mmCIF file of C-alpha atoms and ligand atoms in Angstrom:
data_model
loop_
_atom_site.group_PDB
_atom_site.id
_atom_site.type_symbol
_atom_site.label_atom_id
_atom_site.label_comp_id
_atom_site.label_asym_id
_atom_site.label_seq_id
_atom_site.Cartn_x
_atom_site.Cartn_y
_atom_site.Cartn_z
ATOM 1 C CA MET A 221 -0.021 -0.025 0.003
ATOM 2 C CA MET A 222 1.263 3.441 -0.796
ATOM 3 C CA ILE A 223 -0.382 6.291 0.993
ATOM 4 C CA SER A 224 -1.640 9.169 -1.144
ATOM 5 C CA ASN A 225 1.004 11.853 -1.762
ATOM 6 C CA GLY A 226 3.549 9.473 -0.213
ATOM 7 C CA GLN A 227 6.382 10.702 -2.385
ATOM 8 C CA SER A 228 5.925 14.391 -1.539
ATOM 9 C CA ARG A 229 5.524 13.672 2.096
ATOM 10 C CA VAL A 230 8.761 11.695 2.101
ATOM 11 C CA LYS A 231 10.523 14.528 0.247
ATOM 12 C CA ARG A 232 9.297 17.027 2.774
ATOM 13 C CA LEU A 233 10.502 14.885 5.665
ATOM 14 C CA ILE A 234 13.963 14.564 4.040
ATOM 15 C CA GLN A 235 14.079 18.308 3.563
ATOM 16 C CA GLN A 236 13.181 18.869 7.259
ATOM 17 C CA LEU A 237 15.939 16.472 8.370
ATOM 18 C CA GLU A 238 18.493 18.345 6.225
ATOM 19 C CA GLU A 239 17.334 21.616 7.748
ATOM 20 C CA LEU A 240 17.742 20.145 11.207
ATOM 21 C CA GLY A 241 21.327 19.182 10.576
ATOM 22 C CA ILE A 242 21.382 15.714 9.035
ATOM 23 C CA THR A 243 24.070 15.807 6.343
ATOM 24 C CA ASN A 244 24.983 12.192 5.697
ATOM 25 C CA LYS A 245 23.648 11.452 2.243
ATOM 26 C CA GLU A 246 23.552 7.767 2.676
ATOM 27 C CA VAL A 247 21.471 8.146 5.912
ATOM 28 C CA LEU A 248 19.085 10.464 4.119
ATOM 29 C CA ARG A 249 18.810 8.066 1.177
ATOM 30 C CA VAL A 250 18.022 5.115 3.349
ATOM 31 C CA ILE A 251 15.419 7.026 5.306
ATOM 32 C CA ALA A 252 13.812 8.166 2.101
ATOM 33 C CA ASN A 253 13.676 4.571 0.921
ATOM 34 C CA THR A 254 12.352 2.930 4.075
ATOM 35 C CA PRO A 255 8.525 2.748 4.190
ATOM 36 C CA ARG A 256 7.953 4.036 7.794
ATOM 37 C CA HIS A 257 4.163 3.664 7.382
ATOM 38 C CA LEU A 258 4.689 -0.105 7.599
ATOM 39 C CA PHE A 259 6.131 0.111 11.028
ATOM 40 C CA MET A 260 3.020 1.373 12.875
ATOM 41 C CA PRO A 261 -0.687 0.645 13.267
ATOM 42 C CA GLU A 262 -2.505 1.387 9.991
ATOM 43 C CA SER A 263 -4.625 3.952 11.669
ATOM 44 C CA LEU A 264 -1.540 6.091 12.141
ATOM 45 C CA ALA A 265 -0.077 5.583 8.769
ATOM 46 C CA HIS A 266 -1.211 8.985 7.597
ATOM 47 C CA LYS A 267 1.230 10.496 10.090
ATOM 48 C CA ALA A 268 4.141 8.265 9.154
ATOM 49 C CA TYR A 269 6.282 10.941 7.448
ATOM 50 C CA GLU A 270 5.752 13.588 10.036
ATOM 51 C CA ASN A 271 8.763 14.277 12.216
ATOM 52 C CA THR A 272 7.171 12.804 15.350
ATOM 53 C CA ALA A 273 7.342 9.727 17.558
ATOM 54 C CA LEU A 274 4.085 7.726 17.396
ATOM 55 C CA PRO A 275 2.596 4.971 19.596
ATOM 56 C CA ILE A 276 3.108 1.395 18.515
ATOM 57 C CA GLY A 277 1.230 -0.419 21.380
ATOM 58 C CA ASN A 278 2.373 -1.910 24.640
ATOM 59 C CA GLY A 279 3.079 1.715 25.849
ATOM 60 C CA GLN A 280 5.995 2.025 23.415
ATOM 61 C CA THR A 281 6.769 4.379 20.541
ATOM 62 C CA ILE A 282 8.434 4.385 17.189
ATOM 63 C CA SER A 283 11.232 7.016 17.489
ATOM 64 C CA GLN A 284 11.071 10.412 15.864
ATOM 65 C CA PRO A 285 12.687 10.383 12.399
ATOM 66 C CA LEU A 286 15.129 13.158 13.458
ATOM 67 C CA MET A 287 16.300 10.930 16.403
ATOM 68 C CA VAL A 288 16.733 7.854 14.178
ATOM 69 C CA ALA A 289 18.656 9.986 11.660
ATOM 70 C CA THR A 290 20.880 11.642 14.311
ATOM 71 C CA MET A 291 21.778 8.404 16.091
ATOM 72 C CA THR A 292 22.425 6.611 12.723
ATOM 73 C CA GLN A 293 24.537 9.529 11.479
ATOM 74 C CA LEU A 294 26.609 9.324 14.695
ATOM 75 C CA LEU A 295 27.143 5.554 14.249
ATOM 76 C CA MET A 296 28.124 6.042 10.620
ATOM 77 C CA GLN A 297 30.757 8.555 11.488
ATOM 78 C CA HIS A 298 32.596 5.682 13.111
ATOM 79 C CA ASN A 299 32.264 3.248 10.157
ATOM 80 C CA CYS A 300 30.465 0.534 12.180
ATOM 81 C CA LYS A 301 30.086 -2.888 10.568
ATOM 82 C CA ASN A 302 28.417 -5.077 13.207
ATOM 83 C CA VAL A 303 25.920 -3.226 15.314
ATOM 84 C CA LEU A 304 23.972 -4.161 18.453
ATOM 85 C CA GLU A 305 20.635 -2.384 18.911
ATOM 86 C CA ILE A 306 18.778 -2.480 22.271
ATOM 87 C CA GLY A 307 15.049 -1.849 22.021
ATOM 88 C CA THR A 308 13.837 -3.231 18.606
ATOM 89 C CA GLY A 309 10.372 -1.740 19.086
ATOM 90 C CA SER A 310 8.736 -1.392 15.650
ATOM 91 C CA GLY A 311 11.976 -2.385 13.945
ATOM 92 C CA TYR A 312 12.189 0.902 12.050
ATOM 93 C CA GLN A 313 15.631 1.931 13.393
ATOM 94 C CA THR A 314 16.665 -1.729 12.780
ATOM 95 C CA ALA A 315 15.600 -1.579 9.154
ATOM 96 C CA VAL A 316 17.483 1.729 8.569
ATOM 97 C CA LEU A 317 20.664 0.300 10.062
ATOM 98 C CA ALA A 318 20.385 -2.969 8.149
ATOM 99 C CA GLN A 319 20.637 -0.989 4.893
ATOM 100 C CA LEU A 320 23.876 0.725 6.036
ATOM 101 C CA VAL A 321 25.958 -1.815 7.901
ATOM 102 C CA ASP A 322 26.889 -5.472 7.423
ATOM 103 C CA LYS A 323 24.958 -7.083 10.294
ATOM 104 C CA VAL A 324 22.466 -5.848 12.970
ATOM 105 C CA PHE A 325 21.740 -7.704 16.219
ATOM 106 C CA SER A 326 18.634 -6.374 17.967
ATOM 107 C CA VAL A 327 17.290 -7.193 21.421
ATOM 108 C CA GLU A 328 13.704 -6.506 22.577
ATOM 109 C CA ARG A 329 11.983 -7.355 25.875
ATOM 110 C CA ILE A 330 8.325 -7.431 24.584
ATOM 111 C CA ALA A 331 7.717 -10.554 22.615
ATOM 112 C CA THR A 332 4.708 -9.181 20.554
ATOM 113 C CA LEU A 333 6.693 -6.151 19.331
ATOM 114 C CA GLN A 334 9.636 -8.386 18.459
ATOM 115 C CA TYR A 335 7.355 -10.778 16.460
ATOM 116 C CA GLN A 336 5.935 -7.895 14.406
ATOM 117 C CA ALA A 337 9.343 -6.434 13.809
ATOM 118 C CA LYS A 338 10.673 -9.710 12.612
ATOM 119 C CA ARG A 339 7.813 -10.011 10.096
ATOM 120 C CA ARG A 340 8.586 -6.533 8.771
ATOM 121 C CA MET A 341 12.335 -7.443 8.160
ATOM 122 C CA ARG A 342 11.162 -10.436 6.070
ATOM 123 C CA GLN A 343 8.596 -8.382 4.221
ATOM 124 C CA LEU A 344 11.344 -5.812 3.281
ATOM 125 C CA ASP A 345 13.937 -8.518 2.399
ATOM 126 C CA LEU A 346 16.355 -7.483 5.171
ATOM 127 C CA HIS A 347 18.200 -10.706 5.874
ATOM 128 C CA ASN A 348 21.182 -9.299 7.721
ATOM 129 C CA VAL A 349 19.239 -8.869 10.995
ATOM 130 C CA SER A 350 19.214 -11.231 14.005
ATOM 131 C CA MET A 351 16.715 -10.660 16.697
ATOM 132 C CA ARG A 352 16.562 -11.840 20.275
ATOM 133 C CA HIS A 353 13.805 -11.688 22.886
ATOM 134 C CA GLY A 354 15.708 -10.698 25.992
ATOM 135 C CA ASP A 355 16.842 -8.114 28.507
ATOM 136 C CA GLY A 356 18.790 -5.395 26.805
ATOM 137 C CA TRP A 357 20.615 -4.468 29.995
ATOM 138 C CA LYS A 358 22.577 -7.711 29.376
ATOM 139 C CA GLY A 359 23.292 -7.079 25.673
ATOM 140 C CA TRP A 360 24.080 -10.157 23.544
ATOM 141 C CA ARG A 361 27.427 -11.366 24.678
ATOM 142 C CA SER A 362 27.871 -14.346 22.391
ATOM 143 C CA LYS A 363 27.593 -12.148 19.261
ATOM 144 C CA GLY A 364 30.040 -9.484 20.496
ATOM 145 C CA PRO A 365 32.164 -7.550 20.619
ATOM 146 C CA PHE A 366 30.331 -4.893 18.571
ATOM 147 C CA ASP A 367 31.861 -1.870 16.900
ATOM 148 C CA GLY A 368 28.621 -0.046 17.247
ATOM 149 C CA ILE A 369 25.951 -0.163 20.034
ATOM 150 C CA ILE A 370 22.767 1.791 19.852
ATOM 151 C CA VAL A 371 20.258 1.974 22.626
ATOM 152 C CA THR A 372 16.827 3.309 21.770
ATOM 153 C CA ALA A 373 15.448 3.594 25.282
ATOM 154 C CA ALA A 374 16.693 5.778 28.186
ATOM 155 C CA ALA A 375 18.950 4.027 30.631
ATOM 156 C CA SER A 376 19.153 5.240 34.272
ATOM 157 C CA ASP A 377 22.902 4.604 34.062
ATOM 158 C CA ILE A 378 25.192 3.093 31.336
ATOM 159 C CA PRO A 379 24.828 -0.724 31.410
ATOM 160 C CA GLN A 380 28.165 -2.321 32.330
ATOM 161 C CA ASP A 381 27.423 -5.387 30.159
ATOM 162 C CA LEU A 382 27.077 -3.137 27.043
ATOM 163 C CA VAL A 383 30.391 -1.411 27.897
ATOM 164 C CA ASP A 384 31.993 -4.833 28.145
ATOM 165 C CA GLN A 385 30.625 -5.781 24.693
ATOM 166 C CA LEU A 386 32.000 -2.727 22.916
ATOM 167 C CA ALA A 387 34.943 -3.583 20.705
ATOM 168 C CA ASP A 388 38.232 -1.583 20.863
ATOM 169 C CA GLY A 389 37.617 1.576 18.870
ATOM 170 C CA GLY A 390 33.862 0.938 19.072
ATOM 171 C CA VAL A 391 31.204 3.518 19.749
ATOM 172 C CA MET A 392 27.925 3.391 21.842
ATOM 173 C CA ILE A 393 25.054 5.865 21.376
ATOM 174 C CA ILE A 394 22.767 5.839 24.401
ATOM 175 C CA PRO A 395 20.253 8.119 26.046
ATOM 176 C CA VAL A 396 20.929 8.448 29.691
ATOM 177 C CA GLY A 397 18.558 9.741 32.395
ATOM 178 C CA GLU A 398 15.461 8.982 34.521
ATOM 179 C CA GLN A 399 11.979 9.033 32.961
ATOM 180 C CA ASN A 400 10.239 12.437 33.116
ATOM 181 C CA GLU A 401 13.612 14.073 33.770
ATOM 182 C CA SER A 402 15.888 15.509 31.219
ATOM 183 C CA GLN A 403 17.911 12.766 29.449
ATOM 184 C CA SER A 404 21.125 13.334 27.520
ATOM 185 C CA LEU A 405 22.258 11.522 24.450
ATOM 186 C CA VAL A 406 25.737 10.126 25.251
ATOM 187 C CA VAL A 407 28.340 9.014 22.840
ATOM 188 C CA MET A 408 30.809 6.591 24.452
ATOM 189 C CA ARG A 409 33.949 5.351 22.747
ATOM 190 C CA ARG A 410 36.363 2.631 23.810
ATOM 191 C CA PHE A 411 40.041 2.905 23.277
ATOM 192 C CA GLY A 412 41.607 -0.244 24.809
ATOM 193 C CA ASP A 413 40.786 -0.022 28.487
ATOM 194 C CA SER A 414 39.979 3.658 28.532
ATOM 195 C CA LEU A 415 36.506 5.082 27.749
ATOM 196 C CA GLU A 416 35.581 8.535 26.505
ATOM 197 C CA GLN A 417 32.241 10.113 26.855
ATOM 198 C CA GLN A 418 30.538 13.038 25.163
ATOM 199 C CA ARG A 419 27.086 14.472 25.772
ATOM 200 C CA ILE A 420 25.337 15.490 22.555
ATOM 201 C CA GLY A 421 22.052 17.084 23.752
ATOM 202 C CA ASP A 422 18.761 16.673 25.497
ATOM 203 C CA VAL A 423 16.461 13.896 24.374
ATOM 204 C CA ARG A 424 13.287 12.115 25.466
ATOM 205 C CA PHE A 425 12.868 8.303 25.258
ATOM 206 C CA VAL A 426 10.788 5.668 26.917
ATOM 207 C CA PRO A 427 12.740 3.939 29.728
ATOM 208 C CA LEU A 428 15.134 1.061 29.359
ATOM 209 C CA VAL A 429 13.174 -1.170 31.724
ATOM 210 C CA LYS A 430 14.805 -3.299 34.467
ATOM 211 C CA GLY A 431 13.285 -6.669 35.170
ATOM 212 C CA ASP A 432 11.746 -9.697 33.420
ATOM 213 C CA VAL A 433 10.970 -9.811 29.716
ATOM 214 C CA ILE A 434 7.317 -10.079 28.779
HETATM 215 N N1 LIG B 77 13.849 1.928 17.786
HETATM 216 C C1 LIG B 77 12.513 1.662 18.156
HETATM 217 C C2 LIG B 77 12.259 2.360 19.507
HETATM 218 C C3 LIG B 77 11.179 1.672 20.325
HETATM 219 S S1 LIG B 77 10.933 2.332 21.978
HETATM 220 C C4 LIG B 77 11.576 2.199 17.144
HETATM 221 O O1 LIG B 77 11.874 3.246 16.492
HETATM 222 O O2 LIG B 77 10.435 1.642 16.921
HETATM 223 C C5 LIG B 77 12.096 1.431 22.903
HETATM 224 C C6 LIG B 77 11.991 -0.055 22.931
HETATM 225 O O3 LIG B 77 12.826 -0.589 23.889
HETATM 226 C C7 LIG B 77 10.559 -0.524 23.295
HETATM 227 O O4 LIG B 77 10.139 -1.473 22.309
HETATM 228 C C8 LIG B 77 10.790 -1.324 24.599
HETATM 229 O O5 LIG B 77 9.988 -2.427 24.758
HETATM 230 C C9 LIG B 77 12.237 -1.647 24.518
HETATM 231 N N2 LIG B 77 12.910 -1.897 25.852
HETATM 232 C C10 LIG B 77 12.798 -1.255 26.933
HETATM 233 N N3 LIG B 77 13.465 -1.796 27.935
HETATM 234 C C11 LIG B 77 14.153 -2.744 27.375
HETATM 235 C C12 LIG B 77 15.043 -3.817 27.914
HETATM 236 N N4 LIG B 77 15.510 -3.800 29.177
HETATM 237 N N5 LIG B 77 15.562 -4.698 27.010
HETATM 238 C C13 LIG B 77 15.157 -4.744 25.707
HETATM 239 N N6 LIG B 77 14.254 -3.890 25.211
HETATM 240 C C14 LIG B 77 13.756 -2.854 26.034
#
């Protein structure tokens, strides 16, 4: 299904992203080619190319396109090849990454969301994605180390397991902060045993939940 005026809506979104500081042409090309309307309930598809987060059920959201673009652009600056994503959600960020890197590993704690995301990867012929139903605080140790880690939910503090699974020279993009308080987007890099952290700006994400998977 193609929504009416789909092409012009996509063009407008790309223009907005450019105006808001997204300069990586590859990232813009992939966002332009990824049908975001397939990653949400059909009743919201008319809003798919607006620059807003939208509800996807289970109290979760598909991230704002600007946030997906910003985090992806940050990862691509570091030439990442195998990437761990925490918080699959709709699978939209996963699909964008899958078109830019060699291999994506994605962990989600809510089984129904993971199931739908898996179906979307098949539908879009994205076969370089592996998904796991599990607790993102623990990462995915057997598949690491990763040269890129991207967390799409806000962590109260930086999960030590994720730091341990970051390759030498690798980069982690993670929103840090409590829910309902200001959260910062943190870029962490590993150089041997030393870690370097940079805060990029204020963001708002659903929380990276502690506890059992559902
Ligand atoms: N990138 C996704 C964002 C989804 S919102 C998208 O654009 O659709 C964040 C996701 O993180 C939610 O699906 C939520 O269930 C998941 N999440 C929260 N805590 C988690 C945890 N501890 N482990 C794995 N996934 C988690």
